[in-house]
Short mmCIF file of C-alpha atoms in Angstrom, two decimals:
data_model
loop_
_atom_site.label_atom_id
_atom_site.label_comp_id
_atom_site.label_asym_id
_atom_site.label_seq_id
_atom_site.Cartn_x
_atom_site.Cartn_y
_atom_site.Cartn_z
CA UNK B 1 -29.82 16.17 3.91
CA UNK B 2 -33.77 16.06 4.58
CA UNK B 3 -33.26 18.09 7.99
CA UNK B 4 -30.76 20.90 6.16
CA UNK B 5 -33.06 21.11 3.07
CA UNK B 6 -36.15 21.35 5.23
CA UNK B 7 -34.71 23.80 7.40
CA UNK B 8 -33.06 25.67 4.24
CA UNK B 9 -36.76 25.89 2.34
CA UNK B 10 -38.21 26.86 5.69
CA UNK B 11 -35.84 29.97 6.32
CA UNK B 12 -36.65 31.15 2.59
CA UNK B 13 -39.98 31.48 3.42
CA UNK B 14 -41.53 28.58 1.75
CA UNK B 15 -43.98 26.35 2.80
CA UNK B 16 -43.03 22.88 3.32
CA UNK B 17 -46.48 20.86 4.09
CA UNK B 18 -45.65 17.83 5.27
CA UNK B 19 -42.57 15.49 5.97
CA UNK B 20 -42.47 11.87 5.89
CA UNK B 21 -39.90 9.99 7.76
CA UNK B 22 -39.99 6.31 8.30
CA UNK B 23 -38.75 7.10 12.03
CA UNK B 24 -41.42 9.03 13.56
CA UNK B 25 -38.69 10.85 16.54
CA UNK B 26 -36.72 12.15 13.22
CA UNK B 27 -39.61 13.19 11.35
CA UNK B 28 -41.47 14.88 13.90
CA UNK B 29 -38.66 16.79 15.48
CA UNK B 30 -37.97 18.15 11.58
CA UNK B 31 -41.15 18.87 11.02
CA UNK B 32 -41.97 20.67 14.54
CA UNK B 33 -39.21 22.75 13.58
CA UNK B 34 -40.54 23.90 10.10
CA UNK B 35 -44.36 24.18 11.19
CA UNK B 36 -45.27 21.55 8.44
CA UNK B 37 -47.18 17.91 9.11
CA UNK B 38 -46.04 14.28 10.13
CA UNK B 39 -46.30 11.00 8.78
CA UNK B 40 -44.50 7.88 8.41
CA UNK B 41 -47.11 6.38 6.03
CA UNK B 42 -46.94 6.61 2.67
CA UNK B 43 -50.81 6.51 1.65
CA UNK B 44 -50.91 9.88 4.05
CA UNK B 45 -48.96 12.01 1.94
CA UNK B 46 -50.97 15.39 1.16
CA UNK B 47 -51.82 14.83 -2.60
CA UNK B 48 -51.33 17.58 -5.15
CA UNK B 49 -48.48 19.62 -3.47
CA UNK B 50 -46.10 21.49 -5.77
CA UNK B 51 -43.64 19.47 -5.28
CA UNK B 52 -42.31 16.19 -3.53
CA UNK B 53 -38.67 15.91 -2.50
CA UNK B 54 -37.47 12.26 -1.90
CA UNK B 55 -34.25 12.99 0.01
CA UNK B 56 -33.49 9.12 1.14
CA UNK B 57 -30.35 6.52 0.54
CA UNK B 58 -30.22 5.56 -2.73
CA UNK B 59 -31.52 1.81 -1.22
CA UNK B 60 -34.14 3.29 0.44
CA UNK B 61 -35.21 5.47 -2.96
CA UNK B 62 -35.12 2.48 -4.85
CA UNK B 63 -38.07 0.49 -2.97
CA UNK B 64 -39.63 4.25 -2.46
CA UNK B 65 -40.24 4.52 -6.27
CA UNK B 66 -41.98 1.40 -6.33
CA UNK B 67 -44.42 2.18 -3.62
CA UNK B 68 -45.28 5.83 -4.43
CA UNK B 69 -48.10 7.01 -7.41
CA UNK B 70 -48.06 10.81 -7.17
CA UNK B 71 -49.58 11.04 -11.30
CA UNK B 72 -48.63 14.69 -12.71
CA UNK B 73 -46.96 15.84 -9.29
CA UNK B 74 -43.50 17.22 -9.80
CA UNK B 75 -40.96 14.67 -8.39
CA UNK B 76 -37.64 14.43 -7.41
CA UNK B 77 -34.79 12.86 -5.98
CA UNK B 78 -31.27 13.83 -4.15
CA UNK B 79 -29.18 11.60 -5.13
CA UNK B 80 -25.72 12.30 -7.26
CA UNK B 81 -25.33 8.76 -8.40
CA UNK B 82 -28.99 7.74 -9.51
CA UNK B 83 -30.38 7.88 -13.00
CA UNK B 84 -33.32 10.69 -13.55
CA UNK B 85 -35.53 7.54 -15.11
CA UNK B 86 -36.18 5.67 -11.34
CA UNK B 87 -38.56 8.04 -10.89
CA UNK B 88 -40.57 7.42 -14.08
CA UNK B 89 -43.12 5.22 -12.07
CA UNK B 90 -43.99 7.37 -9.47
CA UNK B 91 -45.00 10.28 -11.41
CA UNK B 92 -44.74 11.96 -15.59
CA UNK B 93 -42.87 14.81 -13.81
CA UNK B 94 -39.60 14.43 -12.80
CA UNK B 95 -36.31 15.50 -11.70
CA UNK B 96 -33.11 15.82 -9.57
CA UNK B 97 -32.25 18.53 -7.16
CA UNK B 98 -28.64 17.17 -5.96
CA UNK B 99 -26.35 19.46 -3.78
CA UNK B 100 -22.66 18.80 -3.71
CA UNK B 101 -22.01 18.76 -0.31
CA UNK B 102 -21.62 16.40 2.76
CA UNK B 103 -24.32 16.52 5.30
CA UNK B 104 -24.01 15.95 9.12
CA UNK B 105 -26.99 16.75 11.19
CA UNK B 106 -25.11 18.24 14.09
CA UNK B 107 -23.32 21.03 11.92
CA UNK B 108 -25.35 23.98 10.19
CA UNK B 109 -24.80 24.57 6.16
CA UNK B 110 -24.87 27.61 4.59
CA UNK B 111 -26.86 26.61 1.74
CA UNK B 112 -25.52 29.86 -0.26
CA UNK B 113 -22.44 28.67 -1.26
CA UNK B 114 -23.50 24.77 -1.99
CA UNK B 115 -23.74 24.20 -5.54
CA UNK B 116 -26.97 22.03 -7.12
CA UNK B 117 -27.06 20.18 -9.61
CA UNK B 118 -30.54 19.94 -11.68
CA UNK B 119 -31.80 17.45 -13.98
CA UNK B 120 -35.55 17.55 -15.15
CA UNK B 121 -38.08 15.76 -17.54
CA UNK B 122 -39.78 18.74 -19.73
CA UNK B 123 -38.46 22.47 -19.66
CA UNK B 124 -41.53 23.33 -17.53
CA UNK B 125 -40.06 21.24 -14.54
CA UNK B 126 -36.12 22.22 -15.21
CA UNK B 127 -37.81 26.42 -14.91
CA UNK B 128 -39.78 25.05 -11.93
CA UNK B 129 -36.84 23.58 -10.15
CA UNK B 130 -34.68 26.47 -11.09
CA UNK B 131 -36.09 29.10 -9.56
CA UNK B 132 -36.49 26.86 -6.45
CA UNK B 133 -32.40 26.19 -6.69
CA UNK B 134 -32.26 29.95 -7.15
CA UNK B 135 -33.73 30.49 -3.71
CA UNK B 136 -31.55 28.51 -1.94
CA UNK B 137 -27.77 29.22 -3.70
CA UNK B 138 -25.86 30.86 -5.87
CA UNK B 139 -24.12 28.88 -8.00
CA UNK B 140 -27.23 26.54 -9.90
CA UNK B 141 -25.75 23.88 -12.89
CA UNK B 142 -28.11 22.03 -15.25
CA UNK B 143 -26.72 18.90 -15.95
CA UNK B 144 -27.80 15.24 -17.20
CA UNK B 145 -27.62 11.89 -15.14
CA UNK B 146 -24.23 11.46 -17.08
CA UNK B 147 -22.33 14.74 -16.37
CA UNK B 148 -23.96 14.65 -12.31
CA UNK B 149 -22.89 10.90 -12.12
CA UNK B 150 -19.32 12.35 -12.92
CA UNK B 151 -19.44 15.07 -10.43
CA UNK B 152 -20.75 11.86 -7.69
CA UNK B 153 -17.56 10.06 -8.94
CA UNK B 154 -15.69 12.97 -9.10
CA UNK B 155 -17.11 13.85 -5.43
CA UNK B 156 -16.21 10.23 -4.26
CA UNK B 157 -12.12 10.99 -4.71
CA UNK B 158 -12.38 14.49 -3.69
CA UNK B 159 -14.15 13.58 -0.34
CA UNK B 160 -14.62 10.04 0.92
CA UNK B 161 -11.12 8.78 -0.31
CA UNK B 162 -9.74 12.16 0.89
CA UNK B 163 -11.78 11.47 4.46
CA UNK B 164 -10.15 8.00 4.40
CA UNK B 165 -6.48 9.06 3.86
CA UNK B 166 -7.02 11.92 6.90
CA UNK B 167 -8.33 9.06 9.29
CA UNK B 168 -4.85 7.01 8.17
CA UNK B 169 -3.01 10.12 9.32
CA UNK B 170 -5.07 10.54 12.22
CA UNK B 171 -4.74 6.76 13.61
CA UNK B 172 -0.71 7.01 12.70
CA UNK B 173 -0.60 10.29 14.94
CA UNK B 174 -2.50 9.06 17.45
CA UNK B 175 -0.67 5.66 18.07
CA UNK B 176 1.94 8.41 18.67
CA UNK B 177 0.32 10.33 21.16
CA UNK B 178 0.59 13.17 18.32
CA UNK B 179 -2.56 15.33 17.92
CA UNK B 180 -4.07 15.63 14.75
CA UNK B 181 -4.81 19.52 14.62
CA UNK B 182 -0.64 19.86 13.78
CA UNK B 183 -1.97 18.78 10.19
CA UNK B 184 -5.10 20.68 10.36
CA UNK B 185 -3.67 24.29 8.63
CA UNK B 186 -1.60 21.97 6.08
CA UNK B 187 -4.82 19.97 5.62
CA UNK B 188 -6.91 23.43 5.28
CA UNK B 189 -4.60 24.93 3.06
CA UNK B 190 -3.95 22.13 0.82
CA UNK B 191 -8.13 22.22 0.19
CA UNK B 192 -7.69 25.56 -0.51
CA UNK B 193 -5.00 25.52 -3.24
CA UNK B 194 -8.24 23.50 -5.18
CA UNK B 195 -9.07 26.82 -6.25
CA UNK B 196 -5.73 27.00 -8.36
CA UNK B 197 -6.20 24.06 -10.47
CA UNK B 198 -3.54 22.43 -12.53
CA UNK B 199 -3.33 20.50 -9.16
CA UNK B 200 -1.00 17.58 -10.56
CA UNK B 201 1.44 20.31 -11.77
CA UNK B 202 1.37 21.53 -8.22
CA UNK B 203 1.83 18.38 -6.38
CA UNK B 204 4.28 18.37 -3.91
CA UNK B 205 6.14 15.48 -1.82
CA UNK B 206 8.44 13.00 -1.78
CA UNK B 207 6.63 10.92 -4.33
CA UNK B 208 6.82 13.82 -7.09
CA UNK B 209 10.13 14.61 -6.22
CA UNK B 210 11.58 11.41 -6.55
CA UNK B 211 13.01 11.61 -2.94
CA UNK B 212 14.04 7.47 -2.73
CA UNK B 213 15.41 7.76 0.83
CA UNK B 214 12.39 9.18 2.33
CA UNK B 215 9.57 7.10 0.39
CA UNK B 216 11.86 4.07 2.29
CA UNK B 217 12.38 5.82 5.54
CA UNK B 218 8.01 5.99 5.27
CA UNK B 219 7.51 2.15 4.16
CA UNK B 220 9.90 1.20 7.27
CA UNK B 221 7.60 3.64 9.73
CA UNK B 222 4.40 1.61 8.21
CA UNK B 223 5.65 -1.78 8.35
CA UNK B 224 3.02 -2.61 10.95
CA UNK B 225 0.18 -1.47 8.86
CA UNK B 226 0.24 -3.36 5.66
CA UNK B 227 -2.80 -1.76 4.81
CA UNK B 228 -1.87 1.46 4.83
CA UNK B 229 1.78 0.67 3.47
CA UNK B 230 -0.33 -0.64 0.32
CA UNK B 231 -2.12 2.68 -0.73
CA UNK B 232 0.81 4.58 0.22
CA UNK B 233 2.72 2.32 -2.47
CA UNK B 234 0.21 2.61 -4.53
CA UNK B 235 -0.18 6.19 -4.80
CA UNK B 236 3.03 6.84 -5.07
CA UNK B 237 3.68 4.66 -7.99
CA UNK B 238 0.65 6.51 -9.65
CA UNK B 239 2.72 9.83 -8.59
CA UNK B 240 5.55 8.85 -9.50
CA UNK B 241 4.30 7.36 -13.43
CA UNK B 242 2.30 11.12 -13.67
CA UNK B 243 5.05 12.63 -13.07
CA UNK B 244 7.38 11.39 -16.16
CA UNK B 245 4.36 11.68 -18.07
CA UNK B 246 3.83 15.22 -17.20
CA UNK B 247 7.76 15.39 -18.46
CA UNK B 248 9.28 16.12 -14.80
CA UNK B 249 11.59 13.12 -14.92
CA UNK L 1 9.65 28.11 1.98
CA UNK L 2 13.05 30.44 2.73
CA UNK L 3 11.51 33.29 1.18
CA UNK L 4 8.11 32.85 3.71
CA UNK L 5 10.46 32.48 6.73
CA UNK L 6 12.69 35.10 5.63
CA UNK L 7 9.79 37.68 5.16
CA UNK L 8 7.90 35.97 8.69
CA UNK L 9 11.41 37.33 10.46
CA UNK L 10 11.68 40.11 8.86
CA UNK L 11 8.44 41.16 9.75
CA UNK L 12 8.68 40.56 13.46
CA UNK L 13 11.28 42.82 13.34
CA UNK L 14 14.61 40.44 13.51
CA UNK L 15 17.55 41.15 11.26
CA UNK L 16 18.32 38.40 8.54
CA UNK L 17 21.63 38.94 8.11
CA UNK L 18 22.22 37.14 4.41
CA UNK L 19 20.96 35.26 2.62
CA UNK L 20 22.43 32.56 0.70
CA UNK L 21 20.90 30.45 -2.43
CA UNK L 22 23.02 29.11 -5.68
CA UNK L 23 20.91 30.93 -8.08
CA UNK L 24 21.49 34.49 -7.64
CA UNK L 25 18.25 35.67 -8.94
CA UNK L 26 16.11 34.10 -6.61
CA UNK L 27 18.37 34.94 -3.73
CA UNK L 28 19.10 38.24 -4.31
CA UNK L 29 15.68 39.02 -4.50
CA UNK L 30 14.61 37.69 -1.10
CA UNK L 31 17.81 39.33 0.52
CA UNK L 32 16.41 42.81 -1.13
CA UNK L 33 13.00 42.50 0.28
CA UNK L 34 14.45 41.87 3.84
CA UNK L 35 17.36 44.42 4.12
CA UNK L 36 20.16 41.38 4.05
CA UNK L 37 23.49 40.45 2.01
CA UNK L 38 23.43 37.84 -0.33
CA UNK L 39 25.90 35.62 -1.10
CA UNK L 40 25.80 32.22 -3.31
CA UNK L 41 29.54 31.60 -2.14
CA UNK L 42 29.20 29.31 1.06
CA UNK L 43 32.58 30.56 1.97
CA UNK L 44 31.53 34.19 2.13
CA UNK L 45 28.95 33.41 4.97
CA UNK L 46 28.92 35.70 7.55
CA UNK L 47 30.31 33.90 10.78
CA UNK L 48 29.36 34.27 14.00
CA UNK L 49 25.66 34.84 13.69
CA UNK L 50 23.16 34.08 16.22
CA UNK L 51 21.37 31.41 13.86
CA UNK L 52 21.61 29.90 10.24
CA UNK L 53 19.06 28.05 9.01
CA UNK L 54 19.37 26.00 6.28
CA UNK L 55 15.74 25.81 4.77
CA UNK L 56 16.71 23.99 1.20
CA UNK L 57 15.63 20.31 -0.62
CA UNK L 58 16.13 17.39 1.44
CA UNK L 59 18.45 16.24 -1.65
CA UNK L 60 20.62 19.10 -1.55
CA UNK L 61 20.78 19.40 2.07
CA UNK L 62 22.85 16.23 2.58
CA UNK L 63 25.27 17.87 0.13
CA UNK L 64 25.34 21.02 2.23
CA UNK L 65 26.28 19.48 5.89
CA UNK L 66 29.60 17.97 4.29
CA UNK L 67 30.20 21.81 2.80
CA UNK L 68 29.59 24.20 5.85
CA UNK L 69 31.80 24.40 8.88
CA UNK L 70 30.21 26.65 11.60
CA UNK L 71 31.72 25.64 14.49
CA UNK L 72 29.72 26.27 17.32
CA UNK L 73 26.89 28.34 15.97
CA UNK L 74 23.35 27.27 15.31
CA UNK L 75 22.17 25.29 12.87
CA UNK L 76 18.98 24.10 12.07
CA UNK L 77 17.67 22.24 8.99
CA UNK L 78 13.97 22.72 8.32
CA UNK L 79 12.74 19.20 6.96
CA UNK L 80 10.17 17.40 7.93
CA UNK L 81 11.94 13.59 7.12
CA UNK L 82 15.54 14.30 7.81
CA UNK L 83 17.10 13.37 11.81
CA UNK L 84 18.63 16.54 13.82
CA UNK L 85 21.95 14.32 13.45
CA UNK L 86 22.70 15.47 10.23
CA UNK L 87 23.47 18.43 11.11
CA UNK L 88 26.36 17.04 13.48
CA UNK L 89 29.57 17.83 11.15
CA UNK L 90 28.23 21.53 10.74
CA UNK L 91 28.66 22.21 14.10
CA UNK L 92 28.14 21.04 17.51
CA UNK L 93 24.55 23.40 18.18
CA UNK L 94 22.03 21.75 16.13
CA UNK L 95 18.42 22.05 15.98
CA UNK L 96 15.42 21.24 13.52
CA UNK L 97 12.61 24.36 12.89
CA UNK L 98 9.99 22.55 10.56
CA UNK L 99 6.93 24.23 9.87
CA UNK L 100 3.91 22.12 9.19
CA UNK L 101 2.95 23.77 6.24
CA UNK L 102 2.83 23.50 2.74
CA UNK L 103 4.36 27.01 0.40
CA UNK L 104 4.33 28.25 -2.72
CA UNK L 105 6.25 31.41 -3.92
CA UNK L 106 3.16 33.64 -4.95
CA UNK L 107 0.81 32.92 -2.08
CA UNK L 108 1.29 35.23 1.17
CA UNK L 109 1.29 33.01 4.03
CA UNK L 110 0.33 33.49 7.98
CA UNK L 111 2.44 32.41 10.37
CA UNK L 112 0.50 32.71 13.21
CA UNK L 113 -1.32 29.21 12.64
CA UNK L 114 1.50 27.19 11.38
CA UNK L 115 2.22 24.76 13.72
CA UNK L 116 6.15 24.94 13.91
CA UNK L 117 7.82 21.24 15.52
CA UNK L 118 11.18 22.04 16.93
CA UNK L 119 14.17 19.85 17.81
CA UNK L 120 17.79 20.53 19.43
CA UNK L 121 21.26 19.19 20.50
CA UNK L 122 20.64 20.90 24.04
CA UNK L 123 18.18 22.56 26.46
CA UNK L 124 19.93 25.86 25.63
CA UNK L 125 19.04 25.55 21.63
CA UNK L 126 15.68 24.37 22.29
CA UNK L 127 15.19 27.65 24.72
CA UNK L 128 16.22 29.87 22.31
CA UNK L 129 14.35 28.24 19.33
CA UNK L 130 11.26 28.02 21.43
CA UNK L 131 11.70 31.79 21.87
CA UNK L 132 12.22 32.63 17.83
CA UNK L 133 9.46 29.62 16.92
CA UNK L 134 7.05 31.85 19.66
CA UNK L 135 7.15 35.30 17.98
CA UNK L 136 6.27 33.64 14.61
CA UNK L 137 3.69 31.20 16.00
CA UNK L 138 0.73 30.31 18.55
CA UNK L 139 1.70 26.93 18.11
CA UNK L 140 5.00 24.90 18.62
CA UNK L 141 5.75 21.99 19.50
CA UNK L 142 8.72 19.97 20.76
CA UNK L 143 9.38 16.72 19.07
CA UNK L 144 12.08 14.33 18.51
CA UNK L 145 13.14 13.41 15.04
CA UNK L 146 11.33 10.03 15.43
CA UNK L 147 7.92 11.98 16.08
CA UNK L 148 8.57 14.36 13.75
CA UNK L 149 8.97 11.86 11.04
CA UNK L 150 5.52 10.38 11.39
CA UNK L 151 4.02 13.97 10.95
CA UNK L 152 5.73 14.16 8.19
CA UNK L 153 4.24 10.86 7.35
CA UNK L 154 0.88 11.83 7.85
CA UNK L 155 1.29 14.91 6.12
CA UNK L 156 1.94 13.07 2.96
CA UNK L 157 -1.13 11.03 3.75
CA UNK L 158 -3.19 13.73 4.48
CA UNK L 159 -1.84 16.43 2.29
CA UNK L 160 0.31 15.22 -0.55
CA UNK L 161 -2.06 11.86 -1.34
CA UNK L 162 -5.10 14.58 -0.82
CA UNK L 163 -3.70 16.76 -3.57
CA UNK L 164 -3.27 13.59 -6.01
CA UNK L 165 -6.79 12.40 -5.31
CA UNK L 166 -8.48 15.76 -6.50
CA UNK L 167 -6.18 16.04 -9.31
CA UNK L 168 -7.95 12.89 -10.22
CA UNK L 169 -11.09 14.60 -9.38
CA UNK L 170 -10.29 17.58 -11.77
CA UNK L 171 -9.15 15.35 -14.73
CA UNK L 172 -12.07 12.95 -14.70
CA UNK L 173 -14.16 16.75 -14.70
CA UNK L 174 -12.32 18.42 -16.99
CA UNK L 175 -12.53 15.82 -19.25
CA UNK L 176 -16.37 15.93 -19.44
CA UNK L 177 -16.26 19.98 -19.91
CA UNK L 178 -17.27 19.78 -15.93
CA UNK L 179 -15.14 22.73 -13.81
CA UNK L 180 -14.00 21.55 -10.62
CA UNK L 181 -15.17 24.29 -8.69
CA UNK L 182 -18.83 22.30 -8.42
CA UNK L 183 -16.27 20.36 -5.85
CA UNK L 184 -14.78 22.90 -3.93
CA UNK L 185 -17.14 23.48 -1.06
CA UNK L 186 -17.19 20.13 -0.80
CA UNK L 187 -13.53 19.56 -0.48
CA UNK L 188 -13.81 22.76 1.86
CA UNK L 189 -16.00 21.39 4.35
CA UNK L 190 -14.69 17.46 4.23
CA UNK L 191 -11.41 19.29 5.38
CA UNK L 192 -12.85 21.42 7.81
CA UNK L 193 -14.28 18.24 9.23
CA UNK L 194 -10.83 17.35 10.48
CA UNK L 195 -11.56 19.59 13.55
CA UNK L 196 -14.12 16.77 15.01
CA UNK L 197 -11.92 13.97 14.64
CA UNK L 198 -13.05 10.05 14.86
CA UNK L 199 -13.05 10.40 10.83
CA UNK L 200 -13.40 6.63 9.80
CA UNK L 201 -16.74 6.70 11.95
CA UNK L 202 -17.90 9.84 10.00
CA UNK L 203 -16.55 8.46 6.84
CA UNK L 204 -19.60 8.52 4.06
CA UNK L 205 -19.46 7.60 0.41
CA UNK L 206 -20.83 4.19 -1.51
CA UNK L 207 -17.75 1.92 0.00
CA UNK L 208 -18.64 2.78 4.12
CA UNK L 209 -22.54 2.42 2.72
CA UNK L 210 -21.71 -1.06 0.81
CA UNK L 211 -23.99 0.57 -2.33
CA UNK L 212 -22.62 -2.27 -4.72
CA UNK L 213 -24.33 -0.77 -7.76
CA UNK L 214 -22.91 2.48 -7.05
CA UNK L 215 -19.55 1.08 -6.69
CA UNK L 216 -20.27 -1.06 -9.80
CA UNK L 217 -21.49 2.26 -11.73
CA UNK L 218 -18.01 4.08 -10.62
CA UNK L 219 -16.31 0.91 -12.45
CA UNK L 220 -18.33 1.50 -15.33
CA UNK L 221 -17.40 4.93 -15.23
CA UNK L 222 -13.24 4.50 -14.79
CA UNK L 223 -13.43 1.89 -17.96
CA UNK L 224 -11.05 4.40 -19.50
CA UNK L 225 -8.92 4.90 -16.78
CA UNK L 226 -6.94 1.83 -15.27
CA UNK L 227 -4.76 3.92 -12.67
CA UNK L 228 -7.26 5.69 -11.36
CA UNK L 229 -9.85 2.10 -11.16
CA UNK L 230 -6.59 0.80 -9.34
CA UNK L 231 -6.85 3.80 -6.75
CA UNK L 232 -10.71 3.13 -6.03
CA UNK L 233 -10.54 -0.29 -5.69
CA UNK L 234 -8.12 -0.10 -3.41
CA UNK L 235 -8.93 2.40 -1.44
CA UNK L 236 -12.79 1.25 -1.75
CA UNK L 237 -11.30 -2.17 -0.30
CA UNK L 238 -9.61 -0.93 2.88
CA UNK L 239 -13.26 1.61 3.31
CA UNK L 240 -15.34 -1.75 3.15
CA UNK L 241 -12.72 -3.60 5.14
CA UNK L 242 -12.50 -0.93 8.07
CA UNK L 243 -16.11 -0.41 7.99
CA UNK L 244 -16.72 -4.30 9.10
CA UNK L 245 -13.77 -3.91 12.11
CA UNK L 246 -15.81 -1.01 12.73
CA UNK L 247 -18.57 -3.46 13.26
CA UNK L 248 -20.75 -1.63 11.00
CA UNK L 249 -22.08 -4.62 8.98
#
């Protein structure tokens, strides 16, 4: 995130002065790219910039905060899933600049289209951060450490456990000598059909339809992966309980 | 999916001769849009035609192979889960034309980059469904009903489970005045992802990272939810367990 956020801020014209990286070859090849300065020590940091952005691990943030005294600076963090208060020792202005989106430093973001979430102390710092947001996409939400922990949870189904259940399919397709770019247009389109919503009343599959002979036909094909055979039960039985709920039966 | 094929033929210029569906309105409408007959009288098919395809419900397609006698014509079923041999006491060419794809009525569909997996009694019905899957299609492959059954497999994995996991995604959002849109370039991207492959080594999230007090947060947060808890534990479980097979701890 530090190297697409740096690179984002750079191409919008704004000055980034310095970047600290515990791993001086990471930090210096970011910050050769965006003209700014080096460091990987903490009592280095240029004092009185506009703002400081602590993109780290959640770990990491947590002994960061503890080590870092930046008084009336403007502070914030990147994380969906921590509280706006951690940073309450490092500075009296604070805040939250967290972008829904996965990050991998070989693959270049568009930051137009990422949405970020803001979170501030005062109304001075929620205008301040604003405007920055406003530089960088188009689509800006103000939202407490409740409502953004939400969107982290909600992010957590939507993407990890969805990257989990394509790797199943991958590994069962490749024991098979089976590609895994058959599923990719399904896969694609299914991620598309978000945009509908009402996606339980769309669900489709044997589950939803109640199809017994196939649902046993796929428990017999996992029967060497008992792993895999026990979320496949278990979403299905979730499936399957929505779906008399939802009055289908 | 009839009334995609039945437009994807129609618009590479081959005649559809009839079609045939129980409820008239439906079927009539498709056989309008295509220049065909319609019929929802299985013994007023038209015989002798180059190719029938009988793209209906797994469910009601075991009731249709012990209704239609079509001698030596082609058949083909298009199901992802269901062996060529049903088809055997329609008639004695049989073949399988499933399109890896998932359709709904009121969203136009491209066949150009649906993979289509095709399957046949004989070299001389594969040939000549290779030829009709090629002027739909860049991409076709030929499978056996064994392979085809474990794409099918991880199509429910990868598609079906998918869809489930962000309707879980849009609940838990929709229930805190959150749209789920915030999510969608997320979801976007996590799918486009598929393309690079090795996706338990780029899997990210709390349960790859170990972040107990994020995963203890996201229990907090599904207090009010027991079937959903169920889903991330689980799922959380097999993350954590992977990750250390991975040799990532």
């Amino acid at each position: 995130l530090a190297t697409h956020l740096g690179l984002a801020l750079f191409r919008q014209g704004l000055t980034v002065l310095q970047v600290y990286n515990r791993t001086p070859g990471k930090g210096r090849k970011l910050a050769a790219r965006i003209n700014a300065l080096y460091t990987d020590n903490l009592s280095d940091l240029v004092p009185g910039a506009d703002l400081y952005i602590l993109a780290v691990s959640d770990s990491w943030l947590g002994q960061l905060v503890s080590r870092l005294h930046l008084k009336d600076s403007l502070v914030v963090h990147t994380s969906g899933s921590v509280e706006l208060e951690i940073l309450s020792p490092v500075s009296s202005r604070t805040g939250v600049f967290y972008p829904v989106q996965t990050f991998s430093k070989h693959r270049k973001i568009n930051f137009r289209d990422i949405p970020i979430c803001l979170e501030a102390e005062s109304p001075e710092s929620e205008m301040k951060l604003t405007k920055l947001a406003e530089r960088l996409t188009r689509s800006v939400y103000l939202l407490d450490s409740g409502k953004r922990g939400l969107i982290h949870l909600g992010a957590v189904f939507a993407s990890n456990f969805t990257n989990y259940l394509y790797s199943i399919a991958e590994l069962l397709l490749r024991e098979n000598d089976l590609p895994l770019n058959i599923l990719e247009p399904l896969i694609l389109q299914t991620a598309r059909n978000v945009r509908r919503g009402n996606l339980f009343e769309n669900q489709t599959g044997p589950a939803v339809r109640g199809d017994i002979q196939v649902l046993e036909k796929h428990r017999r094909l996992l029967a060497d992966h008992p792993d895999y055979h026990e979320i496949y039960e278990l979403i299905s039985k979730h499936i399957i309980l929505n779906r008399s709920l939802n009055g289908k039966l």
